[in-house]
CSV table of C-alpha atoms in Angstrom, one decimal:
chain,number,residue,atom,x,y,z
A,1,MET,CA,63.3,102.9,177.3
A,2,ARG,CA,66.9,103.6,178.2
A,3,ASP,CA,69.2,101.6,180.6
A,4,GLU,CA,69.0,102.8,184.2
A,5,PRO,CA,71.8,105.0,185.2
A,6,ARG,CA,75.1,103.8,186.4
A,7,PHE,CA,76.5,106.4,189.4
A,8,ALA,CA,79.8,107.3,190.2
A,9,VAL,CA,80.7,109.8,193.1
A,10,VAL,CA,83.8,111.9,193.5
A,11,GLY,CA,83.8,112.4,197.3
A,12,ASN,CA,85.4,111.7,200.4
A,13,PRO,CA,84.2,108.2,201.4
A,14,GLU,CA,83.6,108.6,205.1
A,15,ASN,CA,81.7,111.7,204.4
A,16,ARG,CA,78.2,111.3,205.3
A,17,ARG,CA,77.1,113.1,202.2
A,18,VAL,CA,78.6,110.1,200.1
A,19,GLY,CA,77.0,107.6,202.5
A,20,LEU,CA,73.5,109.1,202.1
A,21,PHE,CA,73.8,109.4,198.4
A,22,ALA,CA,74.8,105.6,198.3
A,23,ARG,CA,72.0,104.6,200.4
A,24,ALA,CA,69.3,106.7,198.2
A,25,ALA,CA,70.5,104.7,195.2
A,26,THR,CA,70.7,101.3,196.7
A,27,GLU,CA,66.9,102.1,198.2
A,28,ALA,CA,65.9,103.1,194.6
A,29,GLY,CA,67.1,99.7,193.4
A,30,LEU,CA,70.1,100.7,191.7
A,31,PRO,CA,73.8,99.3,192.2
A,32,ALA,CA,75.7,101.2,194.7
A,33,PRO,CA,77.4,104.3,193.3
A,34,ARG,CA,81.4,103.8,192.5
A,35,VAL,CA,82.9,106.1,194.8
A,36,VAL,CA,86.4,107.9,193.7
A,37,PRO,CA,87.8,109.6,196.5
A,38,TRP,CA,89.2,113.1,196.1
A,39,ARG,CA,92.5,112.2,197.8
A,40,ASP,CA,93.0,109.5,194.9
A,41,VAL,CA,92.2,111.9,192.5
A,42,LEU,CA,94.6,114.6,194.0
A,43,ARG,CA,97.5,112.1,194.2
A,44,GLU,CA,97.1,110.7,190.7
A,45,GLY,CA,96.2,113.9,188.9
A,46,GLY,CA,92.8,112.9,187.8
A,47,ALA,CA,90.4,110.3,187.2
A,48,THR,CA,88.5,108.6,183.9
A,49,PHE,CA,84.9,107.6,183.9
A,50,ALA,CA,83.1,105.2,181.4
A,51,ALA,CA,80.9,107.0,179.0
A,52,ASP,CA,77.6,105.5,180.5
A,53,GLU,CA,78.8,106.6,184.2
A,54,VAL,CA,76.6,109.4,185.6
A,55,VAL,CA,79.1,111.6,187.6
A,56,ARG,CA,78.4,113.4,190.8
A,57,LEU,CA,80.9,115.6,192.6
A,58,ASP,CA,80.5,115.9,196.3
A,59,SER,CA,82.0,118.2,198.8
A,60,PRO,CA,85.9,117.8,199.5
A,61,GLY,CA,85.4,119.1,202.8
A,62,GLU,CA,85.9,117.0,206.2
A,63,ASP,CA,88.9,115.1,205.1
A,64,ALA,CA,92.3,116.3,206.7
A,65,GLU,CA,94.6,114.9,203.8
A,66,VAL,CA,92.5,116.6,201.0
A,67,ASP,CA,92.0,119.9,203.0
A,68,ARG,CA,95.8,120.1,203.4
A,69,ALA,CA,96.2,119.1,199.6
A,70,LEU,CA,93.9,121.9,198.9
A,71,ARG,CA,94.6,124.6,201.3
A,72,ASP,CA,98.1,123.7,202.7
A,73,MET,CA,96.6,123.8,206.2
A,74,ASP,CA,97.0,121.2,208.7
A,75,ASP,CA,94.5,122.8,211.0
A,76,PRO,CA,90.7,122.6,209.7
A,77,THR,CA,89.7,125.5,212.0
A,78,ARG,CA,92.0,127.9,210.1
A,79,VAL,CA,90.3,130.5,207.8
A,80,GLU,CA,93.3,131.2,205.6
A,81,GLY,CA,93.8,129.7,202.1
A,82,SER,CA,90.4,130.0,200.5
A,83,ALA,CA,91.7,131.7,197.6
A,84,ARG,CA,94.3,128.7,197.3
A,85,TRP,CA,91.5,126.2,197.7
A,86,TYR,CA,89.3,127.9,195.0
A,87,ALA,CA,92.2,127.7,192.3
A,88,ARG,CA,93.3,124.1,193.3
A,89,PHE,CA,89.7,122.7,193.5
A,90,ASN,CA,89.0,124.3,190.0
A,91,ALA,CA,92.2,122.8,188.7
A,92,VAL,CA,91.4,119.3,190.0
A,93,VAL,CA,87.9,119.2,188.8
A,94,ARG,CA,89.2,119.9,185.3
A,95,THR,CA,91.3,116.5,185.6
A,96,LEU,CA,88.0,114.5,185.5
A,97,ASP,CA,87.3,112.9,182.4
A,98,GLY,CA,84.5,111.0,180.9
A,99,GLY,CA,81.2,110.2,182.0
A,100,ARG,CA,78.0,112.2,182.0
A,101,ARG,CA,78.4,115.0,184.6
A,102,LEU,CA,75.8,116.4,187.0
A,103,ASP,CA,77.9,119.4,187.9
A,104,ASP,CA,79.3,121.6,184.9
A,105,PRO,CA,83.1,122.7,185.8
A,106,ASP,CA,82.4,126.3,184.7
A,107,GLU,CA,79.5,126.9,186.6
A,108,LEU,CA,81.3,125.3,189.7
A,109,ALA,CA,83.8,127.9,189.2
A,110,VAL,CA,81.0,130.6,189.3
A,111,LEU,CA,79.4,129.1,192.1
A,112,PHE,CA,82.4,129.1,194.5
A,113,ASP,CA,83.2,132.8,193.9
A,114,LYS,CA,80.6,134.8,195.7
A,115,ARG,CA,81.5,138.2,193.4
A,116,ARG,CA,81.0,136.1,190.2
A,117,CYS,CA,77.7,134.3,191.5
A,118,HIS,CA,76.3,137.5,192.6
A,119,ARG,CA,77.0,139.3,189.3
A,120,ARG,CA,75.5,136.4,187.5
A,121,LEU,CA,72.3,136.6,189.3
A,122,ALA,CA,71.9,140.3,189.1
A,123,GLU,CA,72.3,140.0,185.4
A,124,ALA,CA,69.6,137.5,185.0
A,125,GLY,CA,67.3,139.7,187.2
A,126,VAL,CA,67.5,137.7,190.1
A,127,PRO,CA,66.6,139.8,193.2
A,128,VAL,CA,70.0,139.8,195.4
A,129,PRO,CA,71.3,142.5,198.0
A,130,ALA,CA,73.1,145.3,196.4
A,131,SER,CA,77.0,144.8,196.2
A,132,PRO,CA,79.7,147.2,195.1
A,133,THR,CA,82.1,144.1,194.6
A,134,SER,CA,80.1,141.9,192.0
A,135,GLY,CA,79.9,144.3,189.0
A,136,ARG,CA,82.4,143.8,185.8
A,137,ALA,CA,84.0,146.9,187.1
A,138,ALA,CA,84.1,146.3,190.8
A,139,PRO,CA,87.0,147.6,192.6
A,140,ALA,CA,89.6,145.3,194.6
A,141,VAL,CA,89.0,145.2,198.5
A,142,ARG,CA,92.5,145.4,200.0
A,143,GLY,CA,91.4,145.7,203.3
A,144,TRP,CA,89.4,147.6,206.0
A,145,ALA,CA,90.0,151.0,204.6
A,146,ASP,CA,88.4,150.0,201.4
A,147,VAL,CA,85.5,148.2,203.3
A,148,ARG,CA,84.7,151.4,205.0
A,149,ALA,CA,85.0,153.4,201.9
A,150,LEU,CA,82.9,151.4,199.8
A,151,MET,CA,80.1,151.1,202.5
A,152,ARG,CA,80.0,155.0,202.7
A,153,GLU,CA,80.1,155.8,199.0
A,154,HIS,CA,77.1,153.0,198.6
A,155,ALA,CA,75.1,154.2,201.7
A,156,MET,CA,75.4,151.0,203.6
A,157,PRO,CA,75.4,151.6,207.2
A,158,ARG,CA,75.2,147.7,207.4
A,159,ALA,CA,76.9,145.2,205.5
A,160,PHE,CA,78.2,141.6,205.2
A,161,VAL,CA,81.6,141.2,204.5
A,162,LYS,CA,82.5,137.6,203.2
A,163,LEU,CA,85.5,135.8,201.8
A,164,ALA,CA,84.9,135.5,198.2
A,165,HIS,CA,85.5,131.8,198.3
A,166,GLY,CA,84.3,131.0,201.9
A,167,SER,CA,81.6,128.6,203.1
A,168,SER,CA,79.8,127.8,206.2
A,169,ALA,CA,80.1,131.2,207.3
A,170,SER,CA,83.8,131.0,207.4
A,171,GLY,CA,85.3,134.3,207.6
A,172,VAL,CA,82.2,136.4,207.5
A,173,LEU,CA,81.5,139.4,209.4
A,174,ALA,CA,78.2,141.5,209.9
A,175,VAL,CA,79.3,145.1,210.1
A,176,GLU,CA,77.2,147.8,211.4
A,177,THR,CA,78.1,151.2,211.5
A,178,ALA,CA,76.6,154.2,213.4
A,179,GLY,CA,76.7,158.2,213.9
A,180,GLY,CA,79.9,159.4,215.5
A,181,GLY,CA,82.1,156.8,213.5
A,182,ARG,CA,81.1,154.0,215.9
A,183,VAL,CA,81.4,150.5,214.3
A,184,GLN,CA,80.8,147.1,215.4
A,185,ALA,CA,80.9,143.4,213.7
A,186,THR,CA,79.3,140.2,214.5
A,187,THR,CA,81.4,137.0,213.7
A,188,SER,CA,82.7,133.8,214.6
A,189,VAL,CA,86.3,134.6,213.6
A,190,GLU,CA,89.0,134.7,216.1
A,191,SER,CA,92.7,135.5,215.9
A,192,ALA,CA,95.3,133.8,217.9
A,193,ASP,CA,99.1,134.0,217.4
A,194,GLY,CA,98.7,135.9,214.4
A,195,ARG,CA,96.2,133.0,212.8
A,196,LEU,CA,92.5,133.3,212.0
A,197,HIS,CA,90.3,130.5,213.4
A,198,ASN,CA,86.8,129.8,212.9
A,199,SER,CA,85.0,129.3,216.3
A,200,LEU,CA,81.7,127.6,217.4
A,201,ARG,CA,81.1,130.9,219.3
A,202,VAL,CA,79.7,133.9,217.7
A,203,ARG,CA,80.7,137.3,219.2
A,204,ARG,CA,80.4,140.9,218.8
A,205,ILE,CA,83.4,143.1,218.4
A,206,THR,CA,83.2,146.9,219.3
A,207,ARG,CA,86.6,148.1,218.6
A,208,GLU,CA,87.4,149.1,215.2
A,209,THR,CA,91.0,148.6,215.6
A,210,GLU,CA,90.4,144.7,216.3
A,211,ILE,CA,87.7,144.6,213.2
A,212,ALA,CA,90.1,146.3,211.1
A,213,ALA,CA,92.8,143.6,211.8
A,214,LEU,CA,90.5,140.9,211.0
A,215,VAL,CA,89.3,142.4,207.6
A,216,ASP,CA,93.0,143.3,206.6
A,217,ALA,CA,94.1,139.6,207.3
A,218,LEU,CA,91.1,138.2,205.5
A,219,ALA,CA,91.3,140.4,202.4
A,220,PRO,CA,94.3,138.7,200.7
A,221,ASP,CA,92.0,135.6,200.0
A,222,GLY,CA,89.5,138.3,198.4
A,223,LEU,CA,86.4,139.9,199.9
A,224,HIS,CA,82.8,140.3,198.9
A,225,ILE,CA,80.5,143.0,200.3
A,226,GLU,CA,76.7,143.0,200.5
A,227,ARG,CA,74.2,145.4,201.7
A,228,TRP,CA,72.6,143.9,205.1
A,229,LEU,CA,69.2,143.6,204.2
A,230,PRO,CA,66.9,143.4,207.8
A,231,LYS,CA,65.3,140.1,207.7
A,232,ALA,CA,61.9,138.6,208.8
A,233,SER,CA,61.6,137.2,212.3
A,234,LEU,CA,60.0,133.8,213.2
A,235,HIS,CA,58.9,133.1,217.0
A,236,GLY,CA,61.2,135.8,217.9
A,237,ARG,CA,64.2,134.8,215.9
A,238,VAL,CA,65.8,136.0,212.7
A,239,ALA,CA,64.9,133.8,209.8
A,240,ASP,CA,66.2,132.8,206.5
A,241,LEU,CA,65.5,129.7,204.1
A,242,ARG,CA,67.5,127.0,202.4
A,243,ILE,CA,65.7,125.9,199.3
A,244,VAL,CA,67.0,123.0,197.5
A,245,VAL,CA,66.2,123.3,193.5
A,246,VAL,CA,66.6,119.9,191.8
A,247,ASP,CA,66.5,120.0,188.0
A,248,GLY,CA,64.7,123.2,188.0
A,249,ARG,CA,62.1,122.6,190.5
A,250,ALA,CA,62.1,123.8,194.2
A,251,THR,CA,61.8,120.3,196.0
A,252,HIS,CA,62.7,121.0,199.5
A,253,ALA,CA,62.8,123.7,202.1
A,254,VAL,CA,64.1,124.5,205.6
A,255,VAL,CA,63.9,127.6,207.6
A,256,ARG,CA,66.8,128.5,209.8
A,257,THR,CA,66.3,130.8,212.8
A,258,SER,CA,69.2,132.3,214.8
A,259,ARG,CA,69.6,134.9,217.7
A,260,SER,CA,72.5,136.4,215.6
A,261,PRO,CA,72.7,137.5,212.2
A,262,LEU,CA,74.4,134.2,211.3
A,263,THR,CA,71.8,131.4,211.0
A,264,ASN,CA,74.3,128.5,210.3
A,265,LEU,CA,73.3,125.4,212.6
A,266,HIS,CA,77.0,125.0,213.9
A,267,LEU,CA,76.8,128.5,215.1
A,268,GLY,CA,73.9,128.5,217.3
A,269,GLY,CA,71.1,128.3,214.6
A,270,ALA,CA,68.1,126.3,214.9
A,271,ARG,CA,65.6,124.5,212.4
A,272,GLY,CA,62.3,126.9,212.3
A,273,ASP,CA,58.6,126.3,211.7
A,274,LEU,CA,58.2,126.0,207.9
A,275,GLY,CA,54.4,126.2,208.2
A,276,ALA,CA,54.5,129.4,210.4
A,277,ALA,CA,57.0,130.7,207.6
A,278,ILE,CA,54.4,129.8,204.7
A,279,GLU,CA,51.5,131.5,206.5
A,280,ALA,CA,53.5,134.5,207.2
A,281,ALA,CA,54.4,134.6,203.4
A,282,GLY,CA,50.8,133.9,202.1
A,283,VAL,CA,50.5,134.4,198.4
A,284,ARG,CA,54.1,135.4,198.1
A,285,TRP,CA,55.4,131.8,199.4
A,286,GLU,CA,54.9,130.7,195.5
A,287,GLN,CA,56.9,133.9,194.6
A,288,ALA,CA,59.8,132.8,196.9
A,289,LEU,CA,60.1,129.2,195.5
A,290,GLU,CA,60.1,130.9,192.0
A,291,ILE,CA,62.9,133.3,192.9
A,292,CYS,CA,64.8,130.2,193.9
A,293,GLU,CA,64.1,128.5,190.5
A,294,ARG,CA,65.2,131.5,188.7
A,295,ALA,CA,68.3,131.6,190.6
A,296,ALA,CA,69.1,127.8,189.7
A,297,ALA,CA,68.3,128.5,186.3
A,298,CYS,CA,71.4,130.6,186.1
A,299,PHE,CA,73.4,127.4,186.5
A,300,PRO,CA,71.6,125.1,183.7
A,301,GLY,CA,74.2,122.6,183.8
A,302,THR,CA,74.1,121.7,187.5
A,303,LEU,CA,71.6,119.3,188.6
A,304,CYS,CA,71.3,120.3,192.0
A,305,VAL,CA,71.9,123.6,194.1
A,306,GLY,CA,70.8,124.9,197.5
A,307,VAL,CA,69.7,128.6,197.4
A,308,ASP,CA,69.8,130.7,200.5
A,309,LEU,CA,66.9,132.8,200.4
A,310,LEU,CA,66.5,136.1,202.6
A,311,PRO,CA,63.0,137.1,203.4
A,312,ALA,CA,62.6,141.1,204.3
A,313,ILE,CA,60.9,142.0,207.2
A,314,GLY,CA,57.1,141.2,207.0
A,315,TRP,CA,57.7,138.2,204.5
A,316,ARG,CA,56.7,140.5,201.8
A,317,ARG,CA,60.0,140.5,199.5
A,318,PHE,CA,62.8,138.1,199.1
A,319,ALA,CA,66.3,138.3,197.8
A,320,VAL,CA,68.8,135.7,197.1
A,321,GLY,CA,71.9,135.8,199.2
A,322,GLU,CA,73.9,132.7,197.9
A,323,VAL,CA,73.7,129.6,195.7
A,324,ASN,CA,75.3,126.7,197.2
A,325,ALA,CA,76.8,123.8,195.0
A,326,PHE,CA,76.8,121.3,197.7
A,327,GLY,CA,73.9,122.8,199.6
A,328,ASP,CA,71.8,119.4,199.6
A,329,LEU,CA,72.7,118.2,202.9
A,330,LEU,CA,69.4,118.0,204.7
A,331,PRO,CA,68.9,114.6,206.3
A,332,ARG,CA,65.5,113.1,206.7
A,333,LEU,CA,63.8,115.8,204.9
A,334,THR,CA,61.3,114.8,202.4
A,335,GLY,CA,60.1,116.8,199.5
A,336,LEU,CA,57.4,119.7,198.9
A,337,PRO,CA,54.2,118.2,197.9
A,338,GLY,CA,53.5,119.0,194.3
A,339,SER,CA,57.1,119.0,193.7
A,340,GLY,CA,57.6,115.7,192.2
A,341,ALA,CA,59.8,114.8,195.3
A,342,GLU,CA,56.9,113.8,197.8
A,343,GLY,CA,58.6,111.1,200.0
A,344,LEU,CA,61.9,111.3,198.9
A,345,ASP,CA,65.0,113.0,200.5
A,346,THR,CA,67.2,115.6,198.6
A,347,TYR,CA,69.3,112.6,197.3
A,348,ALA,CA,66.7,110.5,196.2
A,349,ALA,CA,65.1,113.4,194.3
A,350,GLN,CA,68.3,113.8,192.5
A,351,ILE,CA,68.5,109.9,191.6
A,352,ALA,CA,64.7,110.3,190.3
A,353,ALA,CA,65.4,113.2,188.3
A,354,VAL,CA,68.3,111.5,186.5
A,355,ARG,CA,66.0,108.5,186.1
A,356,ALA,CA,63.1,110.5,184.6
A,357,ARG,CA,65.3,112.1,182.0
A,358,ALA,CA,67.1,108.5,181.1
A,359,ALA,CA,63.5,107.2,180.5
A,360,SER,CA,62.6,110.3,178.3
A,361,PRO,CA,63.2,109.6,174.4
A,362,THR,CA,64.4,113.4,174.4
A,363,GLY,CA,66.7,113.1,177.3
A,364,VAL,CA,64.7,115.6,179.1
A,365,ARG,CA,62.3,115.3,182.0
A,366,PRO,CA,58.5,114.3,181.4
A,367,PRO,CA,55.8,116.8,182.0
A,368,TYR,CA,54.2,116.0,185.4
A,369,ALA,CA,50.5,116.8,186.7
A,370,PRO,CA,50.6,119.0,189.6
A,371,VAL,CA,48.7,117.8,192.6
A,372,ALA,CA,45.5,119.8,194.1
A,373,TYR,CA,45.0,119.4,197.8
A,374,ALA,CA,42.2,120.1,200.0
A,375,PRO,CA,42.5,122.7,202.9
A,376,VAL,CA,44.2,120.7,205.9
A,377,ALA,CA,46.2,122.2,208.9
A,378,TYR,CA,49.8,122.0,208.5
A,379,GLU,CA,51.6,119.7,211.1
A,380,ARG,CA,55.4,120.1,211.7
A,381,SER,CA,57.6,117.3,210.8
A,382,ALA,CA,60.1,115.8,213.4
A,383,TYR,CA,62.8,117.7,211.5
A,384,GLU,CA,61.7,121.3,212.4
A,385,ARG,CA,61.7,122.8,215.6
A,386,THR,CA,61.5,126.2,217.2
A,387,ALA,CA,62.5,128.5,220.2
A,388,ASP,CA,61.0,131.5,221.7
A,389,GLU,CA,64.1,133.5,222.5
A,390,PRO,CA,63.5,137.4,222.2
A,391,ALA,CA,64.2,138.7,218.5
A,392,ALA,CA,67.4,139.0,217.5
A,393,ASP,CA,67.0,141.8,214.8
A,394,ALA,CA,64.2,144.2,216.1
A,395,SER,CA,65.2,146.8,213.6
A,396,ALA,CA,62.3,148.5,212.3
A,397,ALA,CA,64.3,150.4,209.6
A,398,PRO,CA,62.9,150.6,206.0
A,399,VAL,CA,64.0,147.5,204.0
A,400,PRO,CA,66.5,148.5,201.4
A,401,ALA,CA,65.8,147.7,198.0
A,402,PRO,CA,67.5,144.5,196.5
A,403,HIS,CA,69.9,144.8,193.6
A,404,GLU,CA,67.1,144.1,191.2
A,405,PRO,CA,63.3,144.7,192.2
A,406,ALA,CA,61.6,141.4,192.9
A,407,PRO,CA,58.7,140.5,190.4
A,408,PRO,CA,55.1,141.1,191.2
A,409,VAL,CA,53.4,138.4,193.2
A,410,PRO,CA,51.9,136.3,190.7
A,411,ALA,CA,48.3,135.1,190.6
A,412,PRO,CA,47.2,131.8,191.9
A,413,ARG,CA,47.6,129.2,189.2
A,414,GLY,CA,44.9,126.6,188.6
A,415,ALA,CA,43.6,124.7,191.8
A,416,ALA,CA,44.1,126.3,195.2
A,417,ARG,CA,47.5,124.6,196.6
A,418,HIS,CA,47.2,123.3,200.2
A,419,VAL,CA,49.0,120.7,202.5
A,420,PRO,CA,48.4,117.3,203.5
A,421,ALA,CA,48.9,116.8,207.2
A,422,GLY,CA,52.4,116.0,208.1
A,423,HIS,CA,54.1,117.6,204.9
A,424,GLU,CA,55.7,120.7,203.9
A,425,PRO,CA,53.3,123.0,202.1
A,426,SER,CA,52.8,122.4,198.1
A,427,HIS,CA,54.3,124.1,195.1
A,428,HIS,CA,54.0,123.6,191.4
A,429,GLN,CA,55.2,125.0,188.2
A,430,ALA,CA,55.0,124.5,184.5
A,431,PRO,CA,57.2,121.8,183.3
A,432,ARG,CA,60.7,122.8,182.0
A,433,THR,CA,63.0,120.9,179.8
A,434,ARG,CA,66.5,122.5,180.6
A,435,HIS,CA,69.2,121.5,183.2
A,436,ALA,CA,72.1,119.0,183.6
A,437,THR,CA,74.1,117.4,181.0
A,438,LEU,CA,73.0,113.8,181.3
């Protein structure tokens, strides 16, 4: 048996992500990870790790000095500078030397470019919303005139316009057009004194001149356009899912609901009832998880990703909206039964995956026996909550086809999968042997 892994984390020491991972390591009986601050990496032009250190990269966000070094911005609410952030972040990642990496630098460069990520998913046959900006010959989007032209050319009366390198809904506009040239947009971006700021208030803009000014200001950082798929609702609110995939398995799931097209929690979104979502999806729930695993398989050198999954109206089809390199911040949420991460949060699940591979003579995770559960009622965890506001997206328009057709719903495999009281619904799959470089 190999020695236990010795972790090092590149992150911002005061960030709760780093703290949660360190706590998971010590609770697993391992030494606390060595923390290498992003600010030190930036100041010193790199960092070196021992050959036996397992190196995890965490988000460089929520640190003013680091943000200033990556974006040249003193105000964390500012939207601009994402292209500069992207170039500098990729450069600094490549200054890290040695160790056994959990995050492949080349894959990070794709994950932080929505256009490249969308293209990789589409080429792998993962269902994604149609996009005119992700193909190999995709046109440049220089401003609002190009957005309007591409929406017309690709028959997209509704579309999401996103910063190519944005995160947390920064710079996102949900654009709707109608007859007579009418247009409106939903966004959290506000303009003040010629500068763009992220706001905690989602607002609707109905004047095209204002929408055009925002898009023109965002365009220099690069824009990505996707068809706005009408999403399923849950308890009267628009719903989507964040599925965490660790070492190839969908291990954790949350429902995000909202009264606006943007489901992010800091913009008024709320945790939804996962049991109700799974009941609505029925036999397609397994398909939903498998789609997320297929998306994660496009990044075999990255141990953990968070997949944003978009359920269509009626919960009958699914498409992947985004794949997030730092999408595992789900405190207190434990793993899906049958996932191999029961009782573990997202950080503990990653540590367990690394330990399992270290203990394997071949360096790959060992097979596991899926658990069959007797039929019992689902009970919501304390982490979930619901709301009964009126539906945010009552559109009954036909659902546009994703970029690629969703695979047929698979027949049940083996024993029926149910849920023990107090846990998320179960999932299992055949063992796989790929994934992160350890």
